[in-house]
Amino acid sequence: MADRRDLLVLVNPAAGGGRAARLWPTVRQEAQRHFAFEEHWTRRQGEATTVARQAAQGGVRRILAVGGDGTLQEIANGLPDSRVALAALPVGTGNDFARVAGWTRPVRELLAGLAAGNSRIVDLGTVNGRRYLLVAGAGFDAAVAHKVHGMEGKGRGTLPYLATAVRQAFRFHPPALTLQLDDRLASAPRPLLMAAVANAPSYAGGMRICPPARLDDGLLHILTVGAGSGWYTLRLLGRVYRGAHLHDPGVHVASAVRVCIDGPVDVPLHADGEPVGHLPAVFEVLPGALRVWLSARRPTGV
């Protein structure tokens, strides 16, 4: 068994509405059958970034996160390069990255698979210098994220997001946005419901916002949606889970390694569903910036 200093288990007790705090003590003994490890429970938002950075500097080679996409994003922002392999026991709300990486199988099976598995490197995206794993962007989905994160007693799971999305569909006013992809001529400002800059196909609990996106293609995929009525927005959202929205005439997809979005300074931004400020924004791809620790049973997404 490897030296315990080689592996850090990083537990976010708030993930999944407290599910992480409930799950980990029940599976700790199972994990100890396969690994020697140090353990750290975070106490505040952003702490996982600092802990991951310090762990990497101290020689940790693997981190097992007990949390969701937000926890993984925080850790990714603390890892300076791809030397440290990252995996998760997915107990967050969406767990989209875990689906892609093949971490959503039963806990015992996952831990045994990780013990026998290896790793590979994948890309990350950045928005104004902040790293993200899945999807970032401006407009409607970012407005929903900002509203939900500002709510008191918002509840758990996807319900607050769905309820807020329905309300915002009839309240959100699509802003005029300008996009520039790599060195191509910037587009003229036009009203857009949203502009999603994807490093992976899905986010927000399985919404297949940009099916062509891949974690290891060295590109960002940009999906824009033209302005429409509230009913149009709701119909489109219903089709996103199947990836069927790509056939809509108001939806367009392109690819680049660098994307600049400009517009009114009150237009919100998000990264993996977390609020990250407002426009203007620069998005860039970081090829091979993250090492993913895979189960011995190879996933299909990476």
PDB file of N, CA and C in Angstrom, residues 47-116:
ATOM      1  N   GLU A  47     -11.705  27.032   0.293  1.00  0.00           N
ATOM      2  CA  GLU A  47     -10.640  26.394   1.062  1.00  0.00           C
ATOM      3  C   GLU A  47      -9.993  25.244   0.297  1.00  0.00           C
ATOM      4  N   ALA A  48     -10.775  24.528  -0.520  1.00  0.00           N
ATOM      5  CA  ALA A  48     -10.228  23.389  -1.256  1.00  0.00           C
ATOM      6  C   ALA A  48      -9.113  23.814  -2.200  1.00  0.00           C
ATOM      7  N   THR A  49      -9.188  25.031  -2.722  1.00  0.00           N
ATOM      8  CA  THR A  49      -8.126  25.539  -3.606  1.00  0.00           C
ATOM      9  C   THR A  49      -6.808  25.647  -2.852  1.00  0.00           C
ATOM     10  N   THR A  50      -6.867  26.247  -1.676  1.00  0.00           N
ATOM     11  CA  THR A  50      -5.656  26.416  -0.870  1.00  0.00           C
ATOM     12  C   THR A  50      -5.092  25.077  -0.420  1.00  0.00           C
ATOM     13  N   VAL A  51      -5.961  24.188   0.024  1.00  0.00           N
ATOM     14  CA  VAL A  51      -5.510  22.881   0.504  1.00  0.00           C
ATOM     15  C   VAL A  51      -4.887  22.073  -0.622  1.00  0.00           C
ATOM     16  N   ALA A  52      -5.500  22.103  -1.809  1.00  0.00           N
ATOM     17  CA  ALA A  52      -4.949  21.365  -2.951  1.00  0.00           C
ATOM     18  C   ALA A  52      -3.581  21.903  -3.344  1.00  0.00           C
ATOM     19  N   ARG A  53      -3.441  23.218  -3.327  1.00  0.00           N
ATOM     20  CA  ARG A  53      -2.141  23.816  -3.680  1.00  0.00           C
ATOM     21  C   ARG A  53      -1.063  23.394  -2.687  1.00  0.00           C
ATOM     22  N   GLN A  54      -1.379  23.463  -1.404  1.00  0.00           N
ATOM     23  CA  GLN A  54      -0.411  23.073  -0.376  1.00  0.00           C
ATOM     24  C   GLN A  54      -0.085  21.583  -0.459  1.00  0.00           C
ATOM     25  N   ALA A  55      -1.090  20.760  -0.762  1.00  0.00           N
ATOM     26  CA  ALA A  55      -0.866  19.324  -0.875  1.00  0.00           C
ATOM     27  C   ALA A  55       0.056  19.006  -2.036  1.00  0.00           C
ATOM     28  N   ALA A  56      -0.150  19.667  -3.164  1.00  0.00           N
ATOM     29  CA  ALA A  56       0.710  19.447  -4.327  1.00  0.00           C
ATOM     30  C   ALA A  56       2.144  19.851  -4.023  1.00  0.00           C
ATOM     31  N   GLN A  57       2.308  20.982  -3.339  1.00  0.00           N
ATOM     32  CA  GLN A  57       3.650  21.428  -2.970  1.00  0.00           C
ATOM     33  C   GLN A  57       4.303  20.486  -1.975  1.00  0.00           C
ATOM     34  N   GLY A  58       3.480  19.780  -1.177  1.00  0.00           N
ATOM     35  CA  GLY A  58       4.005  18.861  -0.179  1.00  0.00           C
ATOM     36  C   GLY A  58       4.264  17.460  -0.700  1.00  0.00           C
ATOM     37  N   GLY A  59       4.004  17.222  -1.979  1.00  0.00           N
ATOM     38  CA  GLY A  59       4.335  15.930  -2.575  1.00  0.00           C
ATOM     39  C   GLY A  59       3.176  14.981  -2.780  1.00  0.00           C
ATOM     40  N   VAL A  60       1.942  15.406  -2.464  1.00  0.00           N
ATOM     41  CA  VAL A  60       0.781  14.551  -2.734  1.00  0.00           C
ATOM     42  C   VAL A  60       0.681  14.302  -4.237  1.00  0.00           C
ATOM     43  N   ARG A  61       0.417  13.063  -4.616  1.00  0.00           N
ATOM     44  CA  ARG A  61       0.331  12.701  -6.036  1.00  0.00           C
ATOM     45  C   ARG A  61      -1.098  12.438  -6.489  1.00  0.00           C
ATOM     46  N   ARG A  62      -2.019  12.223  -5.542  1.00  0.00           N
ATOM     47  CA  ARG A  62      -3.409  11.956  -5.884  1.00  0.00           C
ATOM     48  C   ARG A  62      -4.323  12.636  -4.873  1.00  0.00           C
ATOM     49  N   ILE A  63      -5.448  13.142  -5.361  1.00  0.00           N
ATOM     50  CA  ILE A  63      -6.475  13.714  -4.489  1.00  0.00           C
ATOM     51  C   ILE A  63      -7.796  13.046  -4.829  1.00  0.00           C
ATOM     52  N   LEU A  64      -8.465  12.552  -3.791  1.00  0.00           N
ATOM     53  CA  LEU A  64      -9.802  11.999  -3.929  1.00  0.00           C
ATOM     54  C   LEU A  64     -10.768  12.978  -3.275  1.00  0.00           C
ATOM     55  N   ALA A  65     -11.598  13.618  -4.093  1.00  0.00           N
ATOM     56  CA  ALA A  65     -12.550  14.595  -3.584  1.00  0.00           C
ATOM     57  C   ALA A  65     -13.853  13.904  -3.218  1.00  0.00           C
ATOM     58  N   VAL A  66     -14.398  14.239  -2.069  1.00  0.00           N
ATOM     59  CA  VAL A  66     -15.734  13.794  -1.691  1.00  0.00           C
ATOM     60  C   VAL A  66     -16.618  15.032  -1.817  1.00  0.00           C
ATOM     61  N   GLY A  67     -17.236  15.166  -2.987  1.00  0.00           N
ATOM     62  CA  GLY A  67     -17.977  16.380  -3.296  1.00  0.00           C
ATOM     63  C   GLY A  67     -18.494  16.335  -4.719  1.00  0.00           C
ATOM     64  N   GLY A  68     -18.849  17.501  -5.242  1.00  0.00           N
ATOM     65  CA  GLY A  68     -19.403  17.596  -6.582  1.00  0.00           C
ATOM     66  C   GLY A  68     -18.549  18.416  -7.513  1.00  0.00           C
ATOM     67  N   ASP A  69     -19.177  18.929  -8.578  1.00  0.00           N
ATOM     68  CA  ASP A  69     -18.443  19.688  -9.584  1.00  0.00           C
ATOM     69  C   ASP A  69     -17.803  20.952  -8.999  1.00  0.00           C
ATOM     70  N   GLY A  70     -18.505  21.609  -8.075  1.00  0.00           N
ATOM     71  CA  GLY A  70     -17.936  22.807  -7.461  1.00  0.00           C
ATOM     72  C   GLY A  70     -16.674  22.510  -6.683  1.00  0.00           C
ATOM     73  N   THR A  71     -16.670  21.400  -5.953  1.00  0.00           N
ATOM     74  CA  THR A  71     -15.482  20.989  -5.208  1.00  0.00           C
ATOM     75  C   THR A  71     -14.327  20.683  -6.156  1.00  0.00           C
ATOM     76  N   LEU A  72     -14.612  19.972  -7.234  1.00  0.00           N
ATOM     77  CA  LEU A  72     -13.575  19.644  -8.219  1.00  0.00           C
ATOM     78  C   LEU A  72     -13.011  20.907  -8.849  1.00  0.00           C
ATOM     79  N   GLN A  73     -13.878  21.872  -9.132  1.00  0.00           N
ATOM     80  CA  GLN A  73     -13.387  23.117  -9.729  1.00  0.00           C
ATOM     81  C   GLN A  73     -12.458  23.849  -8.771  1.00  0.00           C
ATOM     82  N   GLU A  74     -12.823  23.900  -7.492  1.00  0.00           N
ATOM     83  CA  GLU A  74     -11.953  24.552  -6.512  1.00  0.00           C
ATOM     84  C   GLU A  74     -10.586  23.867  -6.464  1.00  0.00           C
ATOM     85  N   ILE A  75     -10.583  22.545  -6.459  1.00  0.00           N
ATOM     86  CA  ILE A  75      -9.314  21.803  -6.414  1.00  0.00           C
ATOM     87  C   ILE A  75      -8.496  22.082  -7.663  1.00  0.00           C
ATOM     88  N   ALA A  76      -9.145  22.066  -8.832  1.00  0.00           N
ATOM     89  CA  ALA A  76      -8.426  22.304 -10.084  1.00  0.00           C
ATOM     90  C   ALA A  76      -7.753  23.674 -10.091  1.00  0.00           C
ATOM     91  N   ASN A  77      -8.358  24.642  -9.411  1.00  0.00           N
ATOM     92  CA  ASN A  77      -7.755  25.974  -9.353  1.00  0.00           C
ATOM     93  C   ASN A  77      -6.557  26.023  -8.413  1.00  0.00           C
ATOM     94  N   GLY A  78      -6.371  24.975  -7.609  1.00  0.00           N
ATOM     95  CA  GLY A  78      -5.210  24.944  -6.726  1.00  0.00           C
ATOM     96  C   GLY A  78      -4.069  24.100  -7.235  1.00  0.00           C
ATOM     97  N   LEU A  79      -4.273  23.352  -8.312  1.00  0.00           N
ATOM     98  CA  LEU A  79      -3.223  22.476  -8.835  1.00  0.00           C
ATOM     99  C   LEU A  79      -2.445  23.209  -9.912  1.00  0.00           C
ATOM    100  N   PRO A  80      -1.146  23.410  -9.721  1.00  0.00           N
ATOM    101  CA  PRO A  80      -0.366  24.240 -10.639  1.00  0.00           C
ATOM    102  C   PRO A  80      -0.098  23.588 -11.984  1.00  0.00           C
ATOM    103  N   ASP A  81      -0.142  22.267 -12.055  1.00  0.00           N
ATOM    104  CA  ASP A  81       0.107  21.553 -13.307  1.00  0.00           C
ATOM    105  C   ASP A  81      -0.597  20.199 -13.213  1.00  0.00           C
ATOM    106  N   SER A  82      -0.271  19.302 -14.115  1.00  0.00           N
ATOM    107  CA  SER A  82      -0.993  18.029 -14.190  1.00  0.00           C
ATOM    108  C   SER A  82      -0.280  16.891 -13.475  1.00  0.00           C
ATOM    109  N   ARG A  83       0.562  17.200 -12.489  1.00  0.00           N
ATOM    110  CA  ARG A  83       1.262  16.122 -11.778  1.00  0.00           C
ATOM    111  C   ARG A  83       0.352  15.373 -10.821  1.00  0.00           C
ATOM    112  N   VAL A  84      -0.627  16.065 -10.235  1.00  0.00           N
ATOM    113  CA  VAL A  84      -1.506  15.457  -9.241  1.00  0.00           C
ATOM    114  C   VAL A  84      -2.754  14.922  -9.932  1.00  0.00           C
ATOM    115  N   ALA A  85      -3.056  13.638  -9.714  1.00  0.00           N
ATOM    116  CA  ALA A  85      -4.231  13.013 -10.324  1.00  0.00           C
ATOM    117  C   ALA A  85      -5.447  13.225  -9.432  1.00  0.00           C
ATOM    118  N   LEU A  86      -6.576  13.577 -10.043  1.00  0.00           N
ATOM    119  CA  LEU A  86      -7.785  13.942  -9.313  1.00  0.00           C
ATOM    120  C   LEU A  86      -8.920  12.967  -9.624  1.00  0.00           C
ATOM    121  N   ALA A  87      -9.591  12.505  -8.587  1.00  0.00           N
ATOM    122  CA  ALA A  87     -10.801  11.682  -8.734  1.00  0.00           C
ATOM    123  C   ALA A  87     -11.817  12.158  -7.707  1.00  0.00           C
ATOM    124  N   ALA A  88     -13.038  11.599  -7.778  1.00  0.00           N
ATOM    125  CA  ALA A  88     -14.086  12.033  -6.853  1.00  0.00           C
ATOM    126  C   ALA A  88     -15.024  10.896  -6.511  1.00  0.00           C
ATOM    127  N   LEU A  89     -15.502  10.919  -5.260  1.00  0.00           N
ATOM    128  CA  LEU A  89     -16.725  10.221  -4.896  1.00  0.00           C
ATOM    129  C   LEU A  89     -17.824  11.258  -5.099  1.00  0.00           C
ATOM    130  N   PRO A  90     -18.610  11.136  -6.165  1.00  0.00           N
ATOM    131  CA  PRO A  90     -19.510  12.227  -6.559  1.00  0.00           C
ATOM    132  C   PRO A  90     -20.759  12.305  -5.709  1.00  0.00           C
ATOM    133  N   VAL A  91     -20.835  13.320  -4.857  1.00  0.00           N
ATOM    134  CA  VAL A  91     -21.982  13.488  -3.967  1.00  0.00           C
ATOM    135  C   VAL A  91     -22.526  14.914  -4.054  1.00  0.00           C
ATOM    136  N   GLY A  92     -22.272  15.579  -5.189  1.00  0.00           N
ATOM    137  CA  GLY A  92     -22.783  16.925  -5.375  1.00  0.00           C
ATOM    138  C   GLY A  92     -24.170  16.911  -5.984  1.00  0.00           C
ATOM    139  N   THR A  93     -24.589  18.071  -6.478  1.00  0.00           N
ATOM    140  CA  THR A  93     -25.910  18.202  -7.076  1.00  0.00           C
ATOM    141  C   THR A  93     -25.926  17.722  -8.514  1.00  0.00           C
ATOM    142  N   GLY A  94     -24.922  18.153  -9.308  1.00  0.00           N
ATOM    143  CA  GLY A  94     -24.914  17.815 -10.719  1.00  0.00           C
ATOM    144  C   GLY A  94     -24.062  16.618 -11.074  1.00  0.00           C
ATOM    145  N   ASN A  95     -22.815  16.610 -10.600  1.00  0.00           N
ATOM    146  CA  ASN A  95     -21.868  15.512 -10.831  1.00  0.00           C
ATOM    147  C   ASN A  95     -21.637  15.232 -12.321  1.00  0.00           C
ATOM    148  N   ASP A  96     -21.634  16.278 -13.137  1.00  0.00           N
ATOM    149  CA  ASP A  96     -21.446  16.082 -14.579  1.00  0.00           C
ATOM    150  C   ASP A  96     -20.038  15.623 -14.916  1.00  0.00           C
ATOM    151  N   PHE A  97     -19.030  16.180 -14.244  1.00  0.00           N
ATOM    152  CA  PHE A  97     -17.668  15.754 -14.542  1.00  0.00           C
ATOM    153  C   PHE A  97     -17.466  14.300 -14.137  1.00  0.00           C
ATOM    154  N   ALA A  98     -18.097  13.894 -13.055  1.00  0.00           N
ATOM    155  CA  ALA A  98     -17.986  12.505 -12.607  1.00  0.00           C
ATOM    156  C   ALA A  98     -18.592  11.547 -13.633  1.00  0.00           C
ATOM    157  N   ARG A  99     -19.675  11.959 -14.290  1.00  0.00           N
ATOM    158  CA  ARG A  99     -20.256  11.106 -15.325  1.00  0.00           C
ATOM    159  C   ARG A  99     -19.281  10.912 -16.472  1.00  0.00           C
ATOM    160  N   VAL A 100     -18.652  11.991 -16.893  1.00  0.00           N
ATOM    161  CA  VAL A 100     -17.711  11.905 -18.003  1.00  0.00           C
ATOM    162  C   VAL A 100     -16.518  11.030 -17.636  1.00  0.00           C
ATOM    163  N   ALA A 101     -16.050  11.152 -16.390  1.00  0.00           N
ATOM    164  CA  ALA A 101     -14.851  10.440 -15.957  1.00  0.00           C
ATOM    165  C   ALA A 101     -15.123   9.008 -15.502  1.00  0.00           C
ATOM    166  N   GLY A 102     -16.385   8.611 -15.438  1.00  0.00           N
ATOM    167  CA  GLY A 102     -16.707   7.245 -15.039  1.00  0.00           C
ATOM    168  C   GLY A 102     -16.663   7.004 -13.548  1.00  0.00           C
ATOM    169  N   TRP A 103     -16.962   8.038 -12.744  1.00  0.00           N
ATOM    170  CA  TRP A 103     -16.900   7.907 -11.289  1.00  0.00           C
ATOM    171  C   TRP A 103     -18.276   7.709 -10.651  1.00  0.00           C
ATOM    172  N   THR A 104     -19.310   7.460 -11.420  1.00  0.00           N
ATOM    173  CA  THR A 104     -20.663   7.412 -10.865  1.00  0.00           C
ATOM    174  C   THR A 104     -21.135   5.995 -10.546  1.00  0.00           C
ATOM    175  N   ARG A 105     -20.242   5.021 -10.590  1.00  0.00           N
ATOM    176  CA  ARG A 105     -20.623   3.648 -10.230  1.00  0.00           C
ATOM    177  C   ARG A 105     -20.693   3.489  -8.706  1.00  0.00           C
ATOM    178  N   PRO A 106     -21.214   2.375  -8.193  1.00  0.00           N
ATOM    179  CA  PRO A 106     -21.298   2.173  -6.738  1.00  0.00           C
ATOM    180  C   PRO A 106     -19.949   2.369  -6.045  1.00  0.00           C
ATOM    181  N   VAL A 107     -19.995   2.883  -4.805  1.00  0.00           N
ATOM    182  CA  VAL A 107     -18.783   3.306  -4.109  1.00  0.00           C
ATOM    183  C   VAL A 107     -17.750   2.188  -4.012  1.00  0.00           C
ATOM    184  N   ARG A 108     -18.154   0.998  -3.592  1.00  0.00           N
ATOM    185  CA  ARG A 108     -17.186  -0.095  -3.454  1.00  0.00           C
ATOM    186  C   ARG A 108     -16.514  -0.419  -4.782  1.00  0.00           C
ATOM    187  N   GLU A 109     -17.318  -0.462  -5.830  1.00  0.00           N
ATOM    188  CA  GLU A 109     -16.776  -0.750  -7.154  1.00  0.00           C
ATOM    189  C   GLU A 109     -15.844   0.359  -7.617  1.00  0.00           C
ATOM    190  N   LEU A 110     -16.217   1.606  -7.342  1.00  0.00           N
ATOM    191  CA  LEU A 110     -15.383   2.735  -7.747  1.00  0.00           C
ATOM    192  C   LEU A 110     -14.045   2.720  -7.021  1.00  0.00           C
ATOM    193  N   LEU A 111     -14.059   2.522  -5.698  1.00  0.00           N
ATOM    194  CA  LEU A 111     -12.812   2.522  -4.935  1.00  0.00           C
ATOM    195  C   LEU A 111     -11.891   1.390  -5.390  1.00  0.00           C
ATOM    196  N   ALA A 112     -12.446   0.213  -5.629  1.00  0.00           N
ATOM    197  CA  ALA A 112     -11.627  -0.893  -6.120  1.00  0.00           C
ATOM    198  C   ALA A 112     -11.066  -0.583  -7.496  1.00  0.00           C
ATOM    199  N   GLY A 113     -11.869   0.045  -8.339  1.00  0.00           N
ATOM    200  CA  GLY A 113     -11.401   0.397  -9.675  1.00  0.00           C
ATOM    201  C   GLY A 113     -10.300   1.442  -9.654  1.00  0.00           C
ATOM    202  N   LEU A 114     -10.435   2.440  -8.766  1.00  0.00           N
ATOM    203  CA  LEU A 114      -9.395   3.462  -8.650  1.00  0.00           C
ATOM    204  C   LEU A 114      -8.088   2.852  -8.145  1.00  0.00           C
ATOM    205  N   ALA A 115      -8.185   1.904  -7.232  1.00  0.00           N
ATOM    206  CA  ALA A 115      -6.979   1.260  -6.698  1.00  0.00           C
ATOM    207  C   ALA A 115      -6.201   0.545  -7.795  1.00  0.00           C
ATOM    208  N   ALA A 116      -6.912   0.057  -8.807  1.00  0.00           N
ATOM    209  CA  ALA A 116      -6.264  -0.670  -9.897  1.00  0.00           C
ATOM    210  C   ALA A 116      -6.100   0.180 -11.151  1.00  0.00           C
TER     211      ALA A 116
END
